[in-house]
């Protein structure tokens, strides 16, 4: 499949080194960079939506862009201006907020693939608590959270499974191979109470002494706190989703011969050796079993003299 960058190179090739570098940086990679998020406002917003977008930007500050200007964009009606803006910012995730009489306190989460809209999920904000309403916390802004999903709605309905996948993509953009228990200090809980209601809560993890090997874990709410009501969705068709989730062959870890892993992750290996002849193996010989040569090439063995075979003459000599 030809990407947008390849088409741009053919139609309007870059004339400067800087333009060439920009197009090369936007080409597909075997291991993609951390996803950037654009947070923008619609033509009209409310005070609640402004506060929500501001707090979401604080969470995503390490890899996000906040657009303070109002934009006459309607993502579900015409997504072309939105995709152009995301291309300029080289971002694949976005959060759009607006407010009108038909859809008050409106919030749209979305993501793109190959320069086109992949998924869009629209929520209505029914309740919200700002970060400033909670006590000061030691959790640094932009810390990698531990996500907890509550409710069987995520498993019953396929659309909610995609919503779960989106929030994993949104909050956990940096992949890690291992986690230190002491570094686990931030938890985001996402609960599906009803088929159209989503509760988002953030907690700080406090570990205290419990008198046992494992510490006592206490969760303290720190915000953002959001109550969302699902309004409408625009999800990608199965063929495009399959293409978006395709892993390149170069990124796949091939199966190594004779190496396996158990349930605990311990690496196990099978070693194959040639058949060994035990009779030909070098053995350490005792000093008493050595043989002597009599000079003629014949080996002379020392005989042990038992006490019962001593002659009478030898007895007389000893006396």
Coordinates of C-alpha atoms in Angstrom, one line a residue:
X1 CA 0.0 0.0 0.0
X2 CA 1.4 3.5 -0.9
X3 CA 1.5 5.9 2.0
X4 CA 0.8 9.6 1.9
X5 CA 4.5 10.4 2.3
X6 CA 5.4 8.4 -0.8
X7 CA 2.7 10.1 -2.8
X8 CA 3.9 13.5 -1.6
X9 CA 7.5 12.6 -2.7
X10 CA 6.3 11.7 -6.2
X11 CA 3.9 14.6 -6.7
X12 CA 5.9 17.4 -4.9
X13 CA 9.4 16.2 -4.1
X14 CA 11.3 18.1 -1.4
X15 CA 13.7 20.7 -2.7
X16 CA 15.7 21.4 0.5
X17 CA 17.5 19.1 2.9
X18 CA 15.2 20.2 5.7
X19 CA 12.1 19.2 3.8
X20 CA 13.6 15.9 2.9
X21 CA 14.3 15.2 6.6
X22 CA 10.8 16.1 7.6
X23 CA 9.3 13.7 5.1
X24 CA 11.8 11.0 6.2
X25 CA 10.8 11.5 9.9
X26 CA 7.2 10.8 9.0
X27 CA 7.8 7.6 7.1
X28 CA 6.7 4.3 8.8
X29 CA 9.2 2.8 11.2
X30 CA 9.7 -0.7 12.4
X31 CA 9.5 0.5 16.0
X32 CA 7.3 3.5 16.1
X33 CA 8.0 6.6 18.2
X34 CA 5.9 7.6 21.2
X35 CA 2.5 8.9 20.0
X36 CA 1.9 12.6 20.1
X37 CA -1.5 14.0 21.2
X38 CA -3.1 17.2 19.9
X39 CA -5.7 18.8 22.2
X40 CA -7.9 21.4 20.5
X41 CA -11.1 23.3 21.0
X42 CA -14.1 23.7 18.8
X43 CA -15.8 26.9 17.6
X44 CA -17.6 27.2 21.0
X45 CA -16.6 25.7 24.4
X46 CA -17.8 25.9 27.9
X47 CA -15.8 26.6 31.1
X48 CA -16.1 22.9 32.0
X49 CA -14.7 21.7 28.7
X50 CA -11.8 24.3 28.9
X51 CA -10.9 22.9 32.3
X52 CA -11.1 19.3 31.1
X53 CA -8.9 19.9 28.2
X54 CA -6.4 21.8 30.3
X55 CA -6.2 18.9 32.9
X56 CA -5.9 16.3 30.1
X57 CA -3.0 18.3 28.7
X58 CA -1.3 18.3 32.1
X59 CA -1.4 14.5 32.1
X60 CA -0.1 14.3 28.5
X61 CA 2.3 17.2 28.8
X62 CA 5.4 15.0 28.1
X63 CA 4.1 14.2 24.6
X64 CA 1.2 16.5 23.8
X65 CA 0.4 19.8 22.1
X66 CA -2.3 22.2 23.4
X67 CA -4.0 24.4 20.7
X68 CA -5.4 27.5 22.6
X69 CA -7.3 28.9 19.5
X70 CA -10.8 28.0 18.7
X71 CA -11.3 25.9 15.5
X72 CA -14.4 25.7 13.4
X73 CA -14.1 21.9 13.1
X74 CA -16.8 19.2 13.3
X75 CA -14.9 15.9 13.3
X76 CA -18.0 13.7 12.6
X77 CA -19.3 15.9 9.8
X78 CA -15.9 16.8 8.1
X79 CA -12.7 15.4 9.4
X80 CA -10.4 16.8 6.6
X81 CA -9.3 20.0 8.5
X82 CA -8.6 17.9 11.6
X83 CA -6.4 15.3 9.7
X84 CA -4.5 18.2 8.0
X85 CA -3.8 19.7 11.4
X86 CA -2.6 16.3 12.8
X87 CA -0.3 15.8 9.9
X88 CA 1.4 19.2 10.5
X89 CA 1.9 18.3 14.1
X90 CA 3.0 14.7 13.3
X91 CA 0.4 13.4 15.8
X92 CA -1.8 10.3 15.7
X93 CA -4.0 11.0 18.8
X94 CA -6.3 13.9 19.5
X95 CA -8.9 15.2 22.0
X96 CA -11.5 17.6 20.8
X97 CA -13.8 19.6 23.0
X98 CA -16.8 21.8 22.1
X99 CA -20.1 22.9 23.5
X100 CA -23.5 23.7 21.9
X101 CA -27.2 23.4 22.7
X102 CA -27.6 20.0 20.9
X103 CA -24.5 18.4 22.5
X104 CA -23.5 20.3 25.7
X105 CA -20.0 19.7 27.2
X106 CA -18.9 17.5 24.3
X107 CA -15.6 15.6 24.3
X108 CA -14.3 13.6 21.3
X109 CA -11.4 11.2 21.6
X110 CA -9.8 9.9 18.4
X111 CA -6.8 8.4 16.6
X112 CA -5.5 8.2 13.0
X113 CA -3.7 5.7 10.8
X114 CA -1.8 6.6 7.7
X115 CA -3.1 10.1 7.7
X116 CA -6.8 9.1 8.0
X117 CA -9.2 8.9 10.9
X118 CA -9.3 5.4 12.4
X119 CA -11.5 5.7 15.4
X120 CA -13.6 8.5 17.0
X121 CA -15.5 8.2 20.3
X122 CA -17.8 11.0 21.5
X123 CA -18.7 11.5 25.2
X124 CA -20.8 14.0 27.1
X125 CA -19.2 15.2 30.4
X126 CA -21.7 14.9 33.1
X127 CA -19.4 15.5 36.1
X128 CA -15.9 16.7 36.5
X129 CA -13.4 17.6 39.3
X130 CA -10.3 19.6 38.5
X131 CA -6.8 18.7 39.6
X132 CA -6.7 21.8 41.8
X133 CA -9.7 20.5 43.9
X134 CA -7.5 17.7 45.2
X135 CA -4.6 17.8 47.7
X136 CA -1.1 18.3 46.3
X137 CA 0.4 15.0 45.2
X138 CA 4.0 13.7 44.9
X139 CA 3.2 12.0 41.5
X140 CA 5.0 13.9 38.8
X141 CA 2.8 15.0 35.9
X142 CA 3.3 12.8 32.9
X143 CA 4.2 9.7 34.9
X144 CA 3.4 6.3 33.3
X145 CA 0.1 5.0 34.9
X146 CA -1.1 1.6 35.8
X147 CA -4.5 1.1 34.0
X148 CA -7.4 -0.8 35.7
X149 CA -10.5 -1.6 33.7
X150 CA -13.6 -2.5 35.7
X151 CA -16.8 -4.0 34.3
X152 CA -17.8 -6.8 32.0
X153 CA -19.1 -4.3 29.4
X154 CA -15.6 -4.2 27.9
X155 CA -15.9 -8.0 27.1
X156 CA -19.6 -8.2 26.2
X157 CA -19.7 -5.5 23.5
X158 CA -17.1 -5.3 20.7
X159 CA -17.3 -1.5 20.5
X160 CA -16.4 -1.2 24.2
X161 CA -13.5 -3.5 23.6
X162 CA -12.2 -0.9 21.0
X163 CA -12.8 1.9 23.6
X164 CA -10.7 0.0 26.1
X165 CA -8.0 -0.5 23.5
X166 CA -8.1 3.3 22.7
X167 CA -7.5 4.3 26.3
X168 CA -4.6 1.9 26.6
X169 CA -3.2 3.6 23.5
X170 CA -3.9 7.0 24.9
X171 CA -2.4 6.7 28.4
X172 CA 0.3 4.1 27.8
X173 CA 2.3 5.4 24.8
X174 CA 5.7 4.4 26.1
X175 CA 6.4 0.6 26.2
X176 CA 8.5 -0.8 29.1
X177 CA 9.9 -4.3 29.4
X178 CA 10.0 -4.3 33.3
X179 CA 8.4 -2.4 36.1
X180 CA 9.9 -1.6 39.6
X181 CA 7.4 -2.1 42.4
X182 CA 8.6 1.1 44.1
X183 CA 8.1 3.0 40.8
X184 CA 4.4 2.1 40.7
X185 CA 2.9 5.3 42.1
X186 CA 0.1 6.3 39.7
X187 CA -3.2 4.4 38.9
X188 CA -6.0 5.3 36.5
X189 CA -9.2 3.4 37.0
X190 CA -11.7 3.2 34.1
X191 CA -15.1 1.7 35.0
X192 CA -18.0 0.9 32.7
X193 CA -21.0 1.2 35.0
X194 CA -23.7 0.9 32.3
X195 CA -23.6 0.3 28.5
X196 CA -23.3 4.1 28.0
X197 CA -21.6 5.4 31.2
X198 CA -17.8 5.6 31.8
X199 CA -16.2 6.7 35.1
X200 CA -12.5 7.8 35.0
X201 CA -10.6 8.2 38.3
X202 CA -6.9 8.8 39.1
X203 CA -5.2 7.6 42.3
X204 CA -1.8 8.0 44.0
X205 CA -0.3 4.7 45.3
X206 CA 1.0 4.9 48.9
X207 CA 2.9 1.8 50.1
X208 CA 3.1 1.4 53.9
X209 CA 4.6 -1.2 56.2
X210 CA 2.3 -4.2 56.8
X211 CA 4.5 -6.5 58.9
X212 CA 4.7 -8.9 56.0
X213 CA 6.8 -9.3 52.9
X214 CA 4.4 -7.4 50.7
X215 CA 3.5 -3.7 51.7
X216 CA 0.1 -2.4 52.5
X217 CA -1.2 -0.5 49.5
X218 CA -3.4 2.6 49.9
X219 CA -5.0 4.5 47.0
X220 CA -5.6 8.3 47.4
X221 CA -7.7 10.0 44.7
X222 CA -5.8 12.9 43.1
X223 CA -7.8 13.6 39.9
X224 CA -8.6 13.9 37.0
X225 CA -12.1 12.7 37.9
X226 CA -14.5 12.4 35.0
X227 CA -18.0 11.0 34.5
X228 CA -18.7 10.4 30.8
X229 CA -21.8 9.4 28.9
X230 CA -21.3 7.7 25.5
X231 CA -23.0 9.5 22.6
X232 CA -21.8 8.2 19.3
X233 CA -18.8 6.4 17.7
X234 CA -17.2 6.1 14.4
X235 CA -15.0 3.0 14.3
X236 CA -12.8 1.7 11.5
X237 CA -13.9 -1.2 9.3
X238 CA -12.4 -4.6 10.0
X239 CA -10.1 -4.6 7.0
X240 CA -8.5 -1.2 7.8
X241 CA -8.2 -2.2 11.5
X242 CA -6.4 -5.4 10.6
X243 CA -4.0 -3.4 8.5
X244 CA -3.4 -0.9 11.3
X245 CA -2.7 -3.7 13.8
X246 CA -0.4 -5.5 11.4
X247 CA 3.1 -6.1 12.8
X248 CA 6.0 -5.9 10.3
X249 CA 8.1 -9.1 9.9
X250 CA 11.3 -7.2 11.0
X251 CA 9.6 -6.4 14.4
X252 CA 8.5 -9.9 15.1
X253 CA 10.7 -11.9 17.5
X254 CA 11.3 -15.2 15.9
X255 CA 11.2 -18.4 17.8
X256 CA 14.7 -19.5 18.9
X257 CA 15.5 -23.2 18.6
X258 CA 15.7 -25.2 21.8
X259 CA 14.8 -22.2 24.0
X260 CA 11.6 -21.9 26.0
X261 CA 10.2 -19.9 28.9
X262 CA 8.1 -21.2 31.8
X263 CA 5.2 -19.5 33.5
X264 CA 7.4 -17.3 35.7
X265 CA 9.4 -16.1 32.6
X266 CA 12.5 -18.1 33.4
X267 CA 14.5 -18.9 30.3
X268 CA 15.0 -22.6 29.7
X269 CA 17.4 -24.2 27.1
X270 CA 17.9 -27.7 25.8
X271 CA 21.6 -28.6 25.1
X272 CA 22.2 -31.5 22.6
X273 CA 25.5 -33.4 22.9
X274 CA 27.1 -36.3 20.9
X275 CA 27.1 -39.8 22.4
X276 CA 30.0 -40.3 24.8
X277 CA 32.0 -43.5 25.2
X278 CA 32.6 -43.9 28.9
X279 CA 35.4 -46.5 28.5
X280 CA 37.5 -44.0 26.5
X281 CA 37.1 -41.1 29.0
X282 CA 40.3 -40.1 30.8
X283 CA 40.2 -41.3 34.4
X284 CA 42.5 -40.5 37.3
X285 CA 44.6 -43.5 38.3
X286 CA 45.6 -44.3 41.8
X287 CA 49.3 -44.4 42.7
X288 CA 49.2 -48.0 43.8
X289 CA 47.8 -49.2 40.5
X290 CA 50.7 -47.9 38.4
X291 CA 52.7 -50.5 36.3
X292 CA 56.5 -50.6 36.0
X293 CA 58.6 -51.6 33.0
X294 CA 61.4 -54.1 33.6
X295 CA 63.5 -52.6 30.8
X296 CA 62.7 -55.3 28.2
X297 CA 59.3 -53.9 27.4
X298 CA 57.5 -56.2 29.8
X299 CA 55.3 -54.9 32.4
X300 CA 56.0 -56.4 35.9
X301 CA 53.2 -56.4 38.4
X302 CA 53.9 -56.2 42.1
X303 CA 52.4 -59.0 44.0
X304 CA 51.0 -58.4 47.4
X305 CA 52.5 -60.7 50.1
X306 CA 49.9 -61.9 52.5
X307 CA 50.9 -62.6 56.1
X308 CA 49.9 -66.3 55.9
X309 CA 52.5 -66.9 53.1
X310 CA 55.6 -65.7 55.0
X311 CA 58.2 -68.4 55.2
X312 CA 59.8 -69.7 58.4
X313 CA 63.3 -68.3 57.3
X314 CA 61.8 -64.8 57.0
X315 CA 60.4 -65.2 60.5
X316 CA 63.8 -66.3 61.8
X317 CA 65.5 -63.3 60.2
X318 CA 63.2 -60.9 61.7
X319 CA 63.7 -62.4 65.1

